[in-house]
Short mmCIF file of C-alpha atoms in Angstrom, two decimals:
data_model
loop_
_atom_site.label_atom_id
_atom_site.label_comp_id
_atom_site.label_asym_id
_atom_site.label_seq_id
_atom_site.Cartn_x
_atom_site.Cartn_y
_atom_site.Cartn_z
CA MET Q 1 0.00 0.00 0.00
CA ALA Q 2 1.37 3.42 -0.93
CA HIS Q 3 2.40 5.75 1.88
CA GLY Q 4 -0.56 7.81 2.94
CA ALA Q 5 -3.11 5.62 1.10
CA ALA Q 6 -6.44 5.20 2.86
CA VAL Q 7 -6.84 1.93 4.75
CA SER Q 8 -9.92 -0.08 3.76
CA THR Q 9 -12.10 -0.72 6.79
CA VAL Q 10 -15.09 -2.92 7.46
CA ALA Q 11 -18.33 -1.05 6.81
CA GLY Q 12 -20.90 -3.74 7.53
CA LEU Q 13 -21.63 -7.40 8.23
CA SER Q 14 -24.61 -9.52 7.28
CA ALA Q 15 -25.25 -13.21 7.88
CA ARG Q 16 -27.80 -15.85 7.03
CA VAL Q 17 -28.31 -19.45 8.20
CA LEU Q 18 -28.54 -22.25 5.62
CA ARG Q 19 -30.02 -25.57 6.77
CA LEU Q 20 -28.69 -28.27 4.47
CA PRO Q 21 -30.33 -31.73 4.49
CA LEU Q 22 -27.76 -34.52 4.33
CA ARG Q 23 -28.17 -36.98 1.48
CA ARG Q 24 -26.86 -39.64 3.86
CA PRO Q 25 -27.91 -38.63 7.40
CA TRP Q 26 -25.13 -38.93 9.99
CA GLY Q 27 -27.59 -40.62 12.35
CA PRO Q 28 -31.21 -40.21 13.43
CA ASP Q 29 -30.26 -37.05 15.33
CA VAL Q 30 -28.17 -35.51 12.52
CA PRO Q 31 -30.35 -35.18 9.40
CA ARG Q 32 -28.80 -31.86 8.34
CA VAL Q 33 -25.86 -29.51 8.81
CA HIS Q 34 -25.83 -25.72 9.10
CA VAL Q 35 -23.82 -23.11 7.23
CA ILE Q 36 -23.90 -19.50 8.37
CA GLU Q 37 -22.87 -17.38 5.39
CA VAL Q 38 -21.10 -14.12 6.29
CA VAL Q 39 -20.80 -11.13 3.97
CA LEU Q 40 -18.55 -8.21 4.88
CA THR Q 41 -18.63 -4.89 3.05
CA THR Q 42 -15.79 -2.39 3.14
CA SER Q 43 -15.38 1.37 3.12
CA ASP Q 44 -14.15 1.29 -0.49
CA GLY Q 45 -17.15 -0.68 -1.79
CA ALA Q 46 -15.65 -4.17 -1.88
CA ASP Q 47 -17.03 -7.27 -0.21
CA GLY Q 48 -15.75 -10.57 1.13
CA ARG Q 49 -17.72 -13.76 1.73
CA GLY Q 50 -17.02 -16.39 4.34
CA PHE Q 51 -18.93 -18.90 6.39
CA SER Q 52 -19.29 -20.58 9.73
CA TRP Q 53 -20.43 -24.20 9.98
CA THR Q 54 -21.89 -26.50 12.61
CA PRO Q 55 -23.65 -29.84 12.16
CA THR Q 56 -26.27 -29.73 14.93
CA ILE Q 57 -25.53 -27.33 17.77
CA GLY Q 58 -25.36 -23.56 17.89
CA ALA Q 59 -26.25 -22.20 14.46
CA GLY Q 60 -28.67 -19.66 15.94
CA ALA Q 61 -26.16 -18.65 18.60
CA VAL Q 62 -23.42 -18.20 16.00
CA HIS Q 63 -25.72 -16.06 13.86
CA ALA Q 64 -26.66 -13.90 16.85
CA LEU Q 65 -23.03 -13.47 17.89
CA LEU Q 66 -22.09 -12.42 14.35
CA THR Q 67 -24.90 -9.95 13.79
CA GLN Q 68 -24.79 -8.41 17.27
CA ASP Q 69 -21.53 -8.42 19.24
CA ILE Q 70 -19.14 -9.08 16.35
CA ALA Q 71 -20.71 -6.67 13.86
CA GLU Q 72 -20.72 -3.85 16.41
CA TRP Q 73 -17.03 -4.39 17.24
CA LEU Q 74 -15.91 -4.95 13.66
CA VAL Q 75 -17.23 -1.88 11.85
CA GLY Q 76 -14.44 0.62 11.30
CA ARG Q 77 -11.63 -1.90 11.82
CA PRO Q 78 -9.00 -2.53 9.10
CA ALA Q 79 -10.22 -5.17 6.63
CA GLU Q 80 -7.19 -7.44 7.21
CA PRO Q 81 -7.60 -10.94 8.67
CA GLU Q 82 -4.53 -11.05 10.93
CA VAL Q 83 -5.20 -7.57 12.32
CA VAL Q 84 -8.83 -8.38 13.07
CA TRP Q 85 -8.41 -11.92 14.40
CA ASP Q 86 -6.43 -11.35 17.58
CA GLY Q 87 -8.41 -8.31 18.65
CA LEU Q 88 -11.75 -9.96 17.97
CA TRP Q 89 -10.75 -13.16 19.78
CA ARG Q 90 -9.84 -11.11 22.88
CA HIS Q 91 -13.09 -9.16 22.58
CA LEU Q 92 -15.13 -12.39 22.54
CA HIS Q 93 -13.10 -14.16 25.21
CA GLU Q 94 -15.56 -13.27 27.97
CA ALA Q 95 -18.06 -15.58 26.21
CA GLY Q 96 -15.48 -18.37 25.93
CA SER Q 97 -12.05 -18.81 24.38
CA GLY Q 98 -13.40 -21.33 21.88
CA GLY Q 99 -16.50 -23.10 20.66
CA VAL Q 100 -19.35 -20.85 19.56
CA THR Q 101 -17.01 -17.85 19.69
CA THR Q 102 -14.35 -19.29 17.38
CA ILE Q 103 -16.96 -20.81 15.05
CA ALA Q 104 -18.47 -17.34 14.64
CA LEU Q 105 -15.03 -15.74 14.34
CA ALA Q 106 -14.27 -18.09 11.43
CA GLY Q 107 -17.01 -16.51 9.34
CA VAL Q 108 -15.29 -13.13 9.65
CA ASP Q 109 -11.79 -14.48 9.11
CA LEU Q 110 -12.79 -16.42 5.99
CA ALA Q 111 -14.59 -13.39 4.56
CA LEU Q 112 -11.46 -11.26 5.07
CA TRP Q 113 -9.25 -13.88 3.38
CA ASP Q 114 -11.78 -14.04 0.53
CA LEU Q 115 -11.55 -10.26 0.22
CA ARG Q 116 -7.74 -10.38 0.19
CA GLY Q 117 -7.68 -13.03 -2.50
CA ARG Q 118 -10.15 -11.19 -4.69
CA ARG Q 119 -8.18 -7.95 -4.38
CA ALA Q 120 -5.03 -9.85 -5.41
CA GLY Q 121 -6.80 -11.74 -8.21
CA LEU Q 122 -5.69 -15.06 -6.68
CA GLY Q 123 -7.44 -18.13 -5.37
CA LEU Q 124 -6.68 -19.04 -1.76
CA THR Q 125 -4.13 -21.73 -2.62
CA ASP Q 126 -2.08 -19.42 -4.81
CA LEU Q 127 -2.52 -16.49 -2.43
CA LEU Q 128 -0.93 -18.52 0.39
CA GLY Q 129 1.59 -20.22 -1.90
CA ARG Q 130 0.86 -23.46 -3.73
CA ARG Q 131 3.22 -26.27 -2.74
CA HIS Q 132 1.35 -29.24 -4.23
CA ASP Q 133 -0.62 -29.77 -7.41
CA SER Q 134 -2.94 -32.27 -5.72
CA ALA Q 135 -3.64 -33.92 -2.38
CA GLU Q 136 -4.75 -37.43 -1.48
CA VAL Q 137 -8.37 -37.75 -0.33
CA TYR Q 138 -9.61 -40.46 2.00
CA GLY Q 139 -13.14 -41.79 2.03
CA SER Q 140 -14.85 -41.06 5.33
CA GLY Q 141 -18.16 -42.41 6.54
CA VAL Q 142 -20.43 -41.29 9.37
CA ASN Q 143 -21.69 -44.85 9.45
CA LEU Q 144 -21.99 -46.18 13.00
CA HIS Q 145 -25.73 -46.57 12.44
CA TYR Q 146 -25.30 -48.45 9.14
CA SER Q 147 -26.09 -52.13 8.97
CA LEU Q 148 -23.16 -54.41 8.23
CA ASP Q 149 -24.33 -54.77 4.62
CA GLU Q 150 -24.60 -50.98 4.20
CA LEU Q 151 -21.14 -50.53 5.69
CA VAL Q 152 -19.59 -53.09 3.36
CA ALA Q 153 -21.33 -51.51 0.36
CA GLN Q 154 -19.90 -48.11 1.30
CA ALA Q 155 -16.39 -49.57 1.55
CA GLU Q 156 -16.85 -51.17 -1.86
CA ARG Q 157 -17.82 -47.78 -3.33
CA TRP Q 158 -14.60 -46.27 -2.01
CA VAL Q 159 -12.52 -49.07 -3.47
CA ASP Q 160 -14.30 -48.62 -6.81
CA THR Q 161 -13.47 -44.89 -6.83
CA GLY Q 162 -9.78 -45.55 -6.21
CA HIS Q 163 -9.38 -44.56 -2.55
CA GLY Q 164 -6.24 -45.84 -0.92
CA ALA Q 165 -7.42 -44.85 2.57
CA VAL Q 166 -10.79 -45.18 4.30
CA LYS Q 167 -12.20 -44.19 7.70
CA MET Q 168 -15.13 -45.77 9.51
CA LYS Q 169 -16.90 -45.25 12.83
CA VAL Q 170 -16.52 -47.54 15.82
CA GLY Q 171 -18.11 -47.51 19.26
CA ARG Q 172 -21.06 -49.87 18.91
CA PRO Q 173 -22.59 -51.11 22.19
CA SER Q 174 -20.68 -54.38 21.87
CA LEU Q 175 -16.95 -54.58 21.13
CA ASP Q 176 -17.68 -57.81 19.26
CA GLU Q 177 -19.80 -55.78 16.84
CA ASP Q 178 -16.94 -53.34 16.26
CA VAL Q 179 -14.54 -56.20 15.61
CA GLU Q 180 -16.95 -57.80 13.15
CA ARG Q 181 -17.49 -54.52 11.28
CA VAL Q 182 -13.80 -53.57 11.14
CA ALA Q 183 -12.94 -57.08 9.94
CA ALA Q 184 -15.56 -56.82 7.18
CA VAL Q 185 -14.24 -53.46 5.96
CA ARG Q 186 -10.64 -54.69 6.08
CA GLU Q 187 -11.73 -57.67 3.95
CA VAL Q 188 -13.10 -55.27 1.33
CA LEU Q 189 -10.03 -53.03 1.42
CA GLY Q 190 -7.44 -55.80 1.26
CA PRO Q 191 -4.07 -55.57 2.96
CA ARG Q 192 -2.59 -52.53 1.19
CA ARG Q 193 -5.19 -49.81 1.70
CA ARG Q 194 -5.10 -47.81 4.92
CA LEU Q 195 -7.95 -48.14 7.41
CA MET Q 196 -8.66 -45.53 10.09
CA VAL Q 197 -11.32 -45.81 12.80
CA ASP Q 198 -13.11 -42.98 14.63
CA ALA Q 199 -14.77 -43.52 18.02
CA ASN Q 200 -16.10 -39.95 18.34
CA GLN Q 201 -15.19 -39.76 22.06
CA ARG Q 202 -17.31 -42.80 22.97
CA TRP Q 203 -14.86 -44.70 25.18
CA ASP Q 204 -13.28 -44.23 28.58
CA LEU Q 205 -9.65 -45.19 29.10
CA PRO Q 206 -10.12 -48.87 30.10
CA THR Q 207 -12.61 -49.42 27.25
CA ALA Q 208 -10.29 -47.74 24.75
CA ARG Q 209 -7.40 -49.98 25.80
CA ARG Q 210 -9.50 -53.10 25.32
CA ALA Q 211 -11.01 -51.90 22.04
CA ILE Q 212 -7.72 -50.89 20.44
CA ALA Q 213 -6.13 -54.18 21.46
CA ALA Q 214 -9.02 -56.06 19.83
CA LEU Q 215 -8.96 -53.95 16.64
CA ALA Q 216 -5.18 -53.61 16.22
CA PRO Q 217 -4.84 -56.92 14.29
CA TYR Q 218 -6.71 -55.23 11.42
CA ASP Q 219 -3.75 -52.87 10.84
CA LEU Q 220 -5.25 -49.52 11.86
CA TYR Q 221 -3.58 -46.44 10.37
CA TRP Q 222 -4.92 -44.39 13.27
CA VAL Q 223 -7.67 -44.42 15.89
CA GLU Q 224 -9.46 -41.09 16.13
CA GLU Q 225 -10.96 -39.49 19.23
CA PRO Q 226 -11.12 -42.68 21.30
CA LEU Q 227 -11.68 -40.60 24.46
CA LEU Q 228 -13.42 -37.39 25.48
CA ALA Q 229 -11.56 -34.65 23.65
CA ASP Q 230 -10.85 -32.84 26.94
CA ALA Q 231 -9.18 -35.85 28.62
CA THR Q 232 -5.56 -34.83 28.09
CA TRP Q 233 -4.01 -37.05 30.77
CA ALA Q 234 -5.96 -40.11 29.59
CA TYR Q 235 -4.87 -39.51 25.97
CA ALA Q 236 -1.24 -39.42 27.02
CA GLU Q 237 -1.68 -42.63 29.01
CA LEU Q 238 -3.43 -44.35 26.12
CA ARG Q 239 -0.81 -43.29 23.60
CA ARG Q 240 1.94 -44.71 25.82
CA ALA Q 241 0.04 -48.01 26.09
CA THR Q 242 -0.70 -48.67 22.41
CA GLY Q 243 1.25 -48.88 19.19
CA VAL Q 244 -1.68 -47.59 17.11
CA PRO Q 245 -1.32 -43.87 16.25
CA ILE Q 246 -3.80 -41.56 18.00
CA ALA Q 247 -5.53 -38.75 16.08
CA LEU Q 248 -7.55 -35.92 17.60
CA GLY Q 249 -8.24 -32.21 17.33
CA GLU Q 250 -11.59 -31.71 15.61
CA ASN Q 251 -12.95 -30.63 19.00
CA ALA Q 252 -9.98 -28.49 19.99
CA HIS Q 253 -10.84 -24.84 19.38
CA THR Q 254 -7.70 -22.81 20.15
CA ILE Q 255 -3.96 -22.93 19.57
CA HIS Q 256 -3.60 -23.06 23.36
CA ARG Q 257 -5.56 -26.32 23.49
CA PHE Q 258 -3.43 -27.80 20.71
CA ARG Q 259 -0.30 -26.71 22.59
CA ASP Q 260 -1.52 -28.50 25.72
CA LEU Q 261 -2.22 -31.70 23.77
CA LEU Q 262 1.15 -31.59 22.06
CA ASP Q 263 3.01 -30.80 25.28
CA ALA Q 264 1.35 -33.81 26.92
CA GLY Q 265 2.30 -36.16 24.08
CA ALA Q 266 -1.39 -36.93 23.61
CA CYS Q 267 -1.48 -37.66 19.88
CA ASP Q 268 0.37 -38.57 16.71
CA VAL Q 269 -1.91 -36.65 14.31
CA VAL Q 270 -3.73 -33.34 14.87
CA GLN Q 271 -6.97 -32.64 13.03
CA PRO Q 272 -7.91 -28.97 13.24
CA ASN Q 273 -11.27 -28.04 11.77
CA VAL Q 274 -10.65 -24.72 10.02
CA VAL Q 275 -14.02 -23.32 11.14
CA ARG Q 276 -13.98 -24.56 14.72
CA VAL Q 277 -10.54 -23.07 15.39
CA GLY Q 278 -11.64 -19.67 14.09
CA GLY Q 279 -10.60 -19.60 10.45
CA ILE Q 280 -7.52 -19.65 8.24
CA THR Q 281 -5.46 -17.31 10.43
CA PRO Q 282 -5.35 -19.62 13.49
CA PHE Q 283 -5.36 -22.77 11.34
CA LEU Q 284 -2.01 -21.78 9.85
CA ARG Q 285 -0.61 -21.05 13.32
CA ILE Q 286 -1.75 -24.47 14.56
CA VAL Q 287 -0.10 -26.18 11.59
CA ALA Q 288 3.17 -24.38 12.35
CA LEU Q 289 2.90 -25.42 16.00
CA ALA Q 290 2.30 -29.08 15.12
CA ARG Q 291 5.26 -29.07 12.74
CA SER Q 292 7.51 -27.82 15.53
CA TYR Q 293 6.58 -30.98 17.48
CA GLY Q 294 7.01 -33.26 14.47
CA VAL Q 295 3.31 -34.14 14.56
CA SER Q 296 1.43 -34.51 11.28
CA VAL Q 297 -1.72 -32.59 10.35
CA ALA Q 298 -4.88 -33.99 8.75
CA PRO Q 299 -7.59 -31.30 8.42
CA HIS Q 300 -11.08 -32.21 9.59
CA LEU Q 301 -13.95 -32.16 7.06
CA LEU Q 302 -14.91 -29.26 4.72
CA PRO Q 303 -12.87 -30.50 1.72
CA GLU Q 304 -13.65 -27.48 -0.48
CA LEU Q 305 -11.76 -25.32 2.03
CA SER Q 306 -9.48 -27.80 3.82
CA GLY Q 307 -8.33 -29.10 0.45
CA GLN Q 308 -7.24 -25.66 -0.72
CA LEU Q 309 -5.24 -25.26 2.48
CA ALA Q 310 -3.72 -28.75 2.20
CA LEU Q 311 -2.15 -27.76 -1.12
CA THR Q 312 -0.24 -24.97 0.65
CA LEU Q 313 1.23 -26.98 3.54
CA PRO Q 314 4.90 -28.01 3.55
CA GLU Q 315 4.26 -31.76 3.87
CA PRO Q 316 1.75 -33.78 1.81
CA THR Q 317 -1.52 -33.82 3.73
CA ILE Q 318 -4.45 -36.22 3.45
CA VAL Q 319 -7.89 -34.59 3.05
CA GLU Q 320 -11.14 -35.95 4.48
CA ASP Q 321 -14.21 -36.34 2.26
CA VAL Q 322 -17.31 -37.64 4.03
CA GLU Q 323 -19.45 -39.45 1.49
CA ASP Q 324 -22.05 -37.12 -0.08
CA ALA Q 325 -21.42 -34.35 2.48
CA SER Q 326 -19.25 -31.87 0.56
CA PHE Q 327 -20.82 -28.54 -0.36
CA ALA Q 328 -20.98 -29.70 -3.98
CA ALA Q 329 -22.77 -32.93 -2.99
CA LEU Q 330 -25.22 -30.99 -0.81
CA GLY Q 331 -26.08 -28.73 -3.74
CA CYS Q 332 -25.64 -25.53 -1.76
CA LEU Q 333 -23.19 -23.70 -4.04
CA ALA Q 334 -24.31 -21.12 -6.57
CA GLU Q 335 -21.47 -22.14 -8.91
CA PRO Q 336 -18.75 -24.81 -8.94
CA SER Q 337 -15.99 -24.05 -6.43
CA GLY Q 338 -13.10 -25.13 -8.64
CA VAL Q 339 -12.14 -27.75 -6.04
CA VAL Q 340 -12.40 -31.15 -7.73
CA ILE Q 341 -12.06 -34.65 -6.28
CA ALA Q 342 -11.38 -37.35 -8.85
CA ASP Q 343 -9.60 -40.69 -8.50
CA ALA Q 344 -9.11 -39.98 -4.78
CA ARG Q 345 -7.06 -36.84 -5.50
CA LEU Q 346 -8.09 -33.23 -4.85
CA THR Q 347 -7.13 -30.33 -7.08
CA ALA Q 348 -8.01 -26.64 -6.78
CA ALA Q 349 -8.36 -24.06 -9.54
CA THR Q 350 -10.73 -21.61 -7.91
CA ALA Q 351 -11.93 -18.13 -8.69
CA PRO Q 352 -10.11 -15.37 -6.78
CA GLY Q 353 -10.72 -15.60 -3.04
CA LEU Q 354 -12.16 -18.75 -1.51
CA GLY Q 355 -14.14 -19.61 -4.63
CA LEU Q 356 -17.18 -20.49 -2.50
CA ARG Q 357 -20.52 -18.79 -3.20
CA PHE Q 358 -23.62 -20.17 -1.54
CA ALA Q 359 -26.92 -20.35 -3.38
#
């Protein structure tokens, strides 16, 4: 910016809630997910578009936080994501350091990154610096409620579409059921494809020890969220007791929480969700933190955004694609994003900014 040039500031914020029915419900209590679209306008007449996201809880609260407390604080501030993020996080801290606050903050941060990319005429990947032409995608299923036949059919679809890595849910009432289901999926995948399992915080420490011991013969690439996400000590104990890598982080909302997990030696893989941590600005900081510990990163969900970020990270990063749950699959985009998944690889050639416009 030239010396003395006027600084573009935020002039206004609007938001709307989109309720998106899932083509394959994630369970009887999760028939839909929620996107809260955020539009920022600036003092020089530009606009940036971002979003917040939550499957079941808090969409109304996020919308209220955005249109009331955040909008009032934001107007008149410089329209730069890094400048806004730290001040806004401190402003919201009274309501909680993470959770609803960071989910709402993400909508603002993403809109400001969209604005920056559009001003530069660059898609997000090229704005941040493209390091990879494509990223591997793994097939992910929210399938604990599936019958065994439905689960096997899903695994067969992933094999047919060329996936070399697959993730399934575990945590049925009986460990014998989990063993049967994991064995059936491993049979479909064969010995060479990677198999991850996700317990979604369903076990306590003794149960997790027993379950992982029973499932380990099926060559697990990682076990995800075996314990309550807040149970730092138990995660460290479990990791010391098992040879199966531990993955967690989708329910960690701040860099401080990730630091605590990494300091404790709680995991082998961190999985920040770019919305839940508050947007691209903190996501990049969390990646840098994990790299300093030698811990790998696997972004959680949202492939149209996480995939763009994966192409900018120093090491190759695997991207999660839940079957029929991408924005494209849900039919909520006004135009194609430019993020394409084919043959289990993701590529990104987006319009300037995030490339995401909701219908």
